[in-house]
PDB file of C-alpha atoms in Angstrom:
ATOM      1  CA  MET A   1       0.000   0.000   0.000  1.00  0.00           C
ATOM      2  CA  THR A   2       1.258   3.473  -0.873  1.00  0.00           C
ATOM      3  CA  THR A   3       1.646   5.975   1.948  1.00  0.00           C
ATOM      4  CA  LEU A   4       0.283   9.481   1.725  1.00  0.00           C
ATOM      5  CA  ASP A   5       2.811  12.254   2.235  1.00  0.00           C
ATOM      6  CA  GLU A   6       1.912  15.873   2.834  1.00  0.00           C
ATOM      7  CA  ARG A   7       2.836  18.282   0.026  1.00  0.00           C
ATOM      8  CA  PRO A   8       5.592  20.843   0.512  1.00  0.00           C
ATOM      9  CA  PRO A   9       4.497  24.145   2.064  1.00  0.00           C
ATOM     10  CA  THR A  10       5.476  25.981  -1.156  1.00  0.00           C
ATOM     11  CA  THR A  11       2.381  24.590  -2.895  1.00  0.00           C
ATOM     12  CA  THR A  12      -0.558  27.031  -2.759  1.00  0.00           C
ATOM     13  CA  PRO A  13      -3.838  25.903  -1.167  1.00  0.00           C
ATOM     14  CA  ALA A  14      -5.597  26.230  -4.566  1.00  0.00           C
ATOM     15  CA  GLU A  15      -2.994  23.943  -6.193  1.00  0.00           C
ATOM     16  CA  LEU A  16      -3.353  21.461  -3.320  1.00  0.00           C
ATOM     17  CA  LEU A  17      -7.130  21.423  -3.675  1.00  0.00           C
ATOM     18  CA  ARG A  18      -7.026  21.062  -7.460  1.00  0.00           C
ATOM     19  CA  SER A  19      -4.517  18.190  -7.456  1.00  0.00           C
ATOM     20  CA  THR A  20      -6.206  16.390  -4.559  1.00  0.00           C
ATOM     21  CA  LEU A  21      -9.678  16.587  -6.101  1.00  0.00           C
ATOM     22  CA  ARG A  22      -8.311  15.058  -9.331  1.00  0.00           C
ATOM     23  CA  ARG A  23      -8.313  11.817  -7.327  1.00  0.00           C
ATOM     24  CA  HIS A  24     -12.077  12.104  -6.717  1.00  0.00           C
ATOM     25  CA  ALA A  25     -14.343  10.586  -9.369  1.00  0.00           C
ATOM     26  CA  SER A  26     -17.482  12.622 -10.087  1.00  0.00           C
ATOM     27  CA  GLY A  27     -20.608  12.180 -12.128  1.00  0.00           C
ATOM     28  CA  VAL A  28     -20.912  14.523 -15.109  1.00  0.00           C
ATOM     29  CA  VAL A  29     -24.010  16.642 -15.708  1.00  0.00           C
ATOM     30  CA  VAL A  30     -25.026  19.504 -17.947  1.00  0.00           C
ATOM     31  CA  ILE A  31     -27.010  22.220 -16.210  1.00  0.00           C
ATOM     32  CA  THR A  32     -29.260  24.459 -18.297  1.00  0.00           C
ATOM     33  CA  VAL A  33     -31.158  27.659 -17.528  1.00  0.00           C
ATOM     34  CA  PRO A  34     -33.454  29.871 -19.606  1.00  0.00           C
ATOM     35  CA  GLY A  35     -31.662  31.908 -22.223  1.00  0.00           C
ATOM     36  CA  PRO A  36     -30.755  29.327 -23.385  1.00  0.00           C
ATOM     37  CA  ALA A  37     -27.574  28.896 -21.363  1.00  0.00           C
ATOM     38  CA  GLY A  38     -25.825  25.846 -19.982  1.00  0.00           C
ATOM     39  CA  PHE A  39     -22.567  24.367 -18.756  1.00  0.00           C
ATOM     40  CA  THR A  40     -20.929  21.081 -17.796  1.00  0.00           C
ATOM     41  CA  ALA A  41     -20.551  20.449 -14.074  1.00  0.00           C
ATOM     42  CA  THR A  42     -19.223  17.840 -11.682  1.00  0.00           C
ATOM     43  CA  SER A  43     -20.267  19.759  -8.561  1.00  0.00           C
ATOM     44  CA  PHE A  44     -23.916  18.618  -8.570  1.00  0.00           C
ATOM     45  CA  THR A  45     -25.249  16.911  -5.439  1.00  0.00           C
ATOM     46  CA  SER A  46     -28.390  16.106  -3.510  1.00  0.00           C
ATOM     47  CA  VAL A  47     -28.989  18.202  -0.393  1.00  0.00           C
ATOM     48  CA  SER A  48     -32.212  16.972   1.197  1.00  0.00           C
ATOM     49  CA  LEU A  49     -35.055  14.515   0.620  1.00  0.00           C
ATOM     50  CA  GLU A  50     -37.715  16.475   2.566  1.00  0.00           C
ATOM     51  CA  PRO A  51     -37.967  18.865   0.879  1.00  0.00           C
ATOM     52  CA  ALA A  52     -36.317  17.455  -2.245  1.00  0.00           C
ATOM     53  CA  LEU A  53     -33.344  19.812  -2.680  1.00  0.00           C
ATOM     54  CA  VAL A  54     -30.301  19.669  -4.982  1.00  0.00           C
ATOM     55  CA  SER A  55     -27.336  21.991  -5.436  1.00  0.00           C
ATOM     56  CA  PHE A  56     -24.417  22.867  -7.658  1.00  0.00           C
ATOM     57  CA  TYR A  57     -21.538  25.318  -7.741  1.00  0.00           C
ATOM     58  CA  LEU A  58     -20.519  27.584 -10.607  1.00  0.00           C
ATOM     59  CA  ALA A  59     -17.514  29.918 -10.843  1.00  0.00           C
ATOM     60  CA  ALA A  60     -18.783  33.459 -10.182  1.00  0.00           C
ATOM     61  CA  GLY A  61     -16.900  34.704 -13.260  1.00  0.00           C
ATOM     62  CA  ALA A  62     -18.172  31.994 -15.632  1.00  0.00           C
ATOM     63  CA  SER A  63     -19.806  33.172 -18.845  1.00  0.00           C
ATOM     64  CA  THR A  64     -23.070  31.511 -17.774  1.00  0.00           C
ATOM     65  CA  ALA A  65     -23.084  33.086 -14.280  1.00  0.00           C
ATOM     66  CA  PRO A  66     -25.338  36.052 -15.273  1.00  0.00           C
ATOM     67  CA  ALA A  67     -27.946  33.681 -16.742  1.00  0.00           C
ATOM     68  CA  VAL A  68     -27.774  31.456 -13.646  1.00  0.00           C
ATOM     69  CA  ARG A  69     -28.180  34.470 -11.360  1.00  0.00           C
ATOM     70  CA  ALA A  70     -31.289  35.554 -13.315  1.00  0.00           C
ATOM     71  CA  ALA A  71     -32.847  32.084 -13.586  1.00  0.00           C
ATOM     72  CA  GLU A  72     -35.773  31.039 -11.444  1.00  0.00           C
ATOM     73  CA  ALA A  73     -35.326  27.380 -12.470  1.00  0.00           C
ATOM     74  CA  PHE A  74     -32.602  25.061 -13.730  1.00  0.00           C
ATOM     75  CA  THR A  75     -32.470  21.591 -15.252  1.00  0.00           C
ATOM     76  CA  VAL A  76     -29.765  19.050 -14.473  1.00  0.00           C
ATOM     77  CA  HIS A  77     -29.038  16.454 -17.187  1.00  0.00           C
ATOM     78  CA  VAL A  78     -27.210  13.275 -16.098  1.00  0.00           C
ATOM     79  CA  LEU A  79     -25.024  12.199 -19.006  1.00  0.00           C
ATOM     80  CA  ARG A  80     -24.399   8.737 -20.434  1.00  0.00           C
ATOM     81  CA  ARG A  81     -20.891   7.401 -21.093  1.00  0.00           C
ATOM     82  CA  GLU A  82     -21.329   7.929 -24.834  1.00  0.00           C
ATOM     83  CA  GLN A  83     -22.147  11.634 -24.326  1.00  0.00           C
ATOM     84  CA  GLU A  84     -18.592  12.807 -23.730  1.00  0.00           C
ATOM     85  CA  ALA A  85     -18.816  15.063 -26.810  1.00  0.00           C
ATOM     86  CA  LEU A  86     -21.882  16.774 -25.295  1.00  0.00           C
ATOM     87  CA  ALA A  87     -20.022  17.276 -22.002  1.00  0.00           C
ATOM     88  CA  ARG A  88     -17.077  18.786 -23.877  1.00  0.00           C
ATOM     89  CA  ALA A  89     -19.354  21.069 -25.936  1.00  0.00           C
ATOM     90  CA  PHE A  90     -20.987  22.492 -22.799  1.00  0.00           C
ATOM     91  CA  ALA A  91     -17.579  22.905 -21.130  1.00  0.00           C
ATOM     92  CA  ARG A  92     -16.275  25.110 -23.961  1.00  0.00           C
ATOM     93  CA  SER A  93     -16.083  28.823 -23.382  1.00  0.00           C
ATOM     94  CA  GLY A  94     -16.951  31.339 -26.091  1.00  0.00           C
ATOM     95  CA  ALA A  95     -18.900  28.884 -28.251  1.00  0.00           C
ATOM     96  CA  ASP A  96     -22.574  28.191 -28.934  1.00  0.00           C
ATOM     97  CA  ARG A  97     -22.901  25.257 -26.571  1.00  0.00           C
ATOM     98  CA  PHE A  98     -26.315  24.319 -27.962  1.00  0.00           C
ATOM     99  CA  ALA A  99     -25.074  24.022 -31.578  1.00  0.00           C
ATOM    100  CA  GLY A 100     -25.664  20.441 -32.682  1.00  0.00           C
ATOM    101  CA  ALA A 101     -27.450  19.481 -29.447  1.00  0.00           C
ATOM    102  CA  GLN A 102     -31.005  18.171 -29.623  1.00  0.00           C
ATOM    103  CA  TRP A 103     -33.146  20.068 -27.142  1.00  0.00           C
ATOM    104  CA  ARG A 104     -36.515  21.669 -26.541  1.00  0.00           C
ATOM    105  CA  GLU A 105     -37.782  24.259 -24.116  1.00  0.00           C
ATOM    106  CA  GLY A 106     -39.376  22.750 -21.012  1.00  0.00           C
ATOM    107  CA  PRO A 107     -42.407  23.995 -19.070  1.00  0.00           C
ATOM    108  CA  HIS A 108     -40.180  26.000 -16.697  1.00  0.00           C
ATOM    109  CA  GLY A 109     -38.358  27.731 -19.570  1.00  0.00           C
ATOM    110  CA  THR A 110     -35.220  25.635 -19.214  1.00  0.00           C
ATOM    111  CA  PRO A 111     -33.693  23.807 -22.188  1.00  0.00           C
ATOM    112  CA  LEU A 112     -34.277  20.038 -21.987  1.00  0.00           C
ATOM    113  CA  LEU A 113     -31.529  18.021 -23.668  1.00  0.00           C
ATOM    114  CA  GLU A 114     -32.589  14.842 -25.466  1.00  0.00           C
ATOM    115  CA  GLY A 115     -31.020  11.401 -25.009  1.00  0.00           C
ATOM    116  CA  VAL A 116     -29.671  11.844 -21.468  1.00  0.00           C
ATOM    117  CA  ALA A 117     -29.806   9.163 -18.772  1.00  0.00           C
ATOM    118  CA  ALA A 118     -31.895  11.318 -16.443  1.00  0.00           C
ATOM    119  CA  ARG A 119     -32.859  14.899 -15.841  1.00  0.00           C
ATOM    120  CA  LEU A 120     -34.489  16.911 -13.140  1.00  0.00           C
ATOM    121  CA  THR A 121     -35.784  20.438 -13.031  1.00  0.00           C
ATOM    122  CA  ALA A 122     -35.628  22.502  -9.867  1.00  0.00           C
ATOM    123  CA  ARG A 123     -37.013  25.862  -8.795  1.00  0.00           C
ATOM    124  CA  ARG A 124     -34.138  27.931  -7.433  1.00  0.00           C
ATOM    125  CA  THR A 125     -34.557  28.550  -3.703  1.00  0.00           C
ATOM    126  CA  GLU A 126     -31.128  29.907  -2.774  1.00  0.00           C
ATOM    127  CA  LEU A 127     -28.128  31.548  -4.422  1.00  0.00           C
ATOM    128  CA  HIS A 128     -25.081  32.391  -2.308  1.00  0.00           C
ATOM    129  CA  PRO A 129     -21.579  33.598  -3.143  1.00  0.00           C
ATOM    130  CA  VAL A 130     -19.088  31.155  -1.606  1.00  0.00           C
ATOM    131  CA  GLY A 131     -15.439  32.047  -2.183  1.00  0.00           C
ATOM    132  CA  ASP A 132     -14.971  32.527  -5.929  1.00  0.00           C
ATOM    133  CA  HIS A 133     -18.084  30.457  -6.745  1.00  0.00           C
ATOM    134  CA  LEU A 134     -21.862  30.661  -6.544  1.00  0.00           C
ATOM    135  CA  LEU A 135     -23.782  28.014  -4.601  1.00  0.00           C
ATOM    136  CA  VAL A 136     -27.181  27.371  -6.182  1.00  0.00           C
ATOM    137  CA  VAL A 137     -29.840  25.338  -4.359  1.00  0.00           C
ATOM    138  CA  GLY A 138     -33.161  24.309  -5.857  1.00  0.00           C
ATOM    139  CA  GLU A 139     -36.277  22.328  -5.003  1.00  0.00           C
ATOM    140  CA  VAL A 140     -37.044  19.523  -7.448  1.00  0.00           C
ATOM    141  CA  VAL A 141     -40.294  20.090  -9.367  1.00  0.00           C
ATOM    142  CA  ALA A 142     -39.950  17.504 -12.185  1.00  0.00           C
ATOM    143  CA  ALA A 143     -37.769  14.526 -13.073  1.00  0.00           C
ATOM    144  CA  ALA A 144     -37.438  11.793 -15.703  1.00  0.00           C
ATOM    145  CA  GLU A 145     -35.054   8.902 -16.271  1.00  0.00           C
ATOM    146  CA  VAL A 146     -34.244   6.208 -18.794  1.00  0.00           C
ATOM    147  CA  PRO A 147     -33.028   3.028 -17.051  1.00  0.00           C
ATOM    148  CA  GLY A 148     -29.810   1.307 -18.075  1.00  0.00           C
ATOM    149  CA  GLY A 149     -26.659   2.548 -19.673  1.00  0.00           C
ATOM    150  CA  GLU A 150     -23.317   3.508 -18.274  1.00  0.00           C
ATOM    151  CA  PRO A 151     -22.817   6.919 -16.608  1.00  0.00           C
ATOM    152  CA  LEU A 152     -20.217   9.443 -17.719  1.00  0.00           C
ATOM    153  CA  VAL A 153     -17.718  10.191 -14.949  1.00  0.00           C
ATOM    154  CA  HIS A 154     -14.774  12.555 -14.574  1.00  0.00           C
ATOM    155  CA  HIS A 155     -11.548  11.484 -12.889  1.00  0.00           C
ATOM    156  CA  ASP A 156      -7.975  12.760 -12.961  1.00  0.00           C
ATOM    157  CA  GLY A 157      -8.783  15.353 -15.629  1.00  0.00           C
ATOM    158  CA  ALA A 158     -10.405  12.888 -18.032  1.00  0.00           C
ATOM    159  CA  PHE A 159     -13.831  11.500 -18.854  1.00  0.00           C
ATOM    160  CA  GLY A 160     -14.498   7.796 -18.434  1.00  0.00           C
ATOM    161  CA  GLY A 161     -17.110   5.227 -17.611  1.00  0.00           C
ATOM    162  CA  PHE A 162     -18.131   3.086 -14.690  1.00  0.00           C
ATOM    163  CA  ALA A 163     -19.432  -0.441 -15.004  1.00  0.00           C
ATOM    164  CA  PRO A 164     -20.538  -2.124 -11.751  1.00  0.00           C
ATOM    165  CA  GLY A 165     -19.000  -5.547 -11.269  1.00  0.00           C
ATOM    166  CA  ALA A 166     -16.523  -5.150 -14.135  1.00  0.00           C
ATOM    167  CA  GLY A 167     -13.929  -7.497 -12.660  1.00  0.00           C
ATOM    168  CA  GLU A 168     -10.818  -5.986 -11.114  1.00  0.00           C
ATOM    169  CA  GLY A 169     -11.963  -2.376 -11.210  1.00  0.00           C
ATOM    170  CA  PRO A 170     -14.717  -0.145 -12.470  1.00  0.00           C
ATOM    171  CA  TRP A 171     -12.607   2.111 -14.737  1.00  0.00           C
ATOM    172  CA  ARG A 172     -12.168   1.492 -18.408  1.00  0.00           C
TER     173      ARG A 172
END
């Protein structure tokens, strides 16, 4: 077993956080808001079951931050392993992220992407600046899922898949 050694004190806290979190595997989602606007995120999480709350973080200086600040609702799209190109398109800055994507406007004004593993729409209940990011919390008002398929995950700066029970390890 490998031992963990502390990093030298010359490394900045931001560098320490970034390199340490590269070891954490995360699910990949695309979050959309009216506009249309959207972005790829790995910071999505559940907050509470009663009431049904979810949250995500977005850099306060991100190009989509003004649209997120103005939005009363957002939709979270859980991506499939084969949707890496969609994740990359919504991670690009300065481009039309919706170009080539199949989507329609949902009842809450948010873009709904087609072909995803699952999606949920939430009414924004809280928005707080936290450090250099915005914390957005919302109450779930609608959800849909398509069973099966492999999720898209992000680990060590790369996209990959996860297959339960895939022998010696889940990564491929």
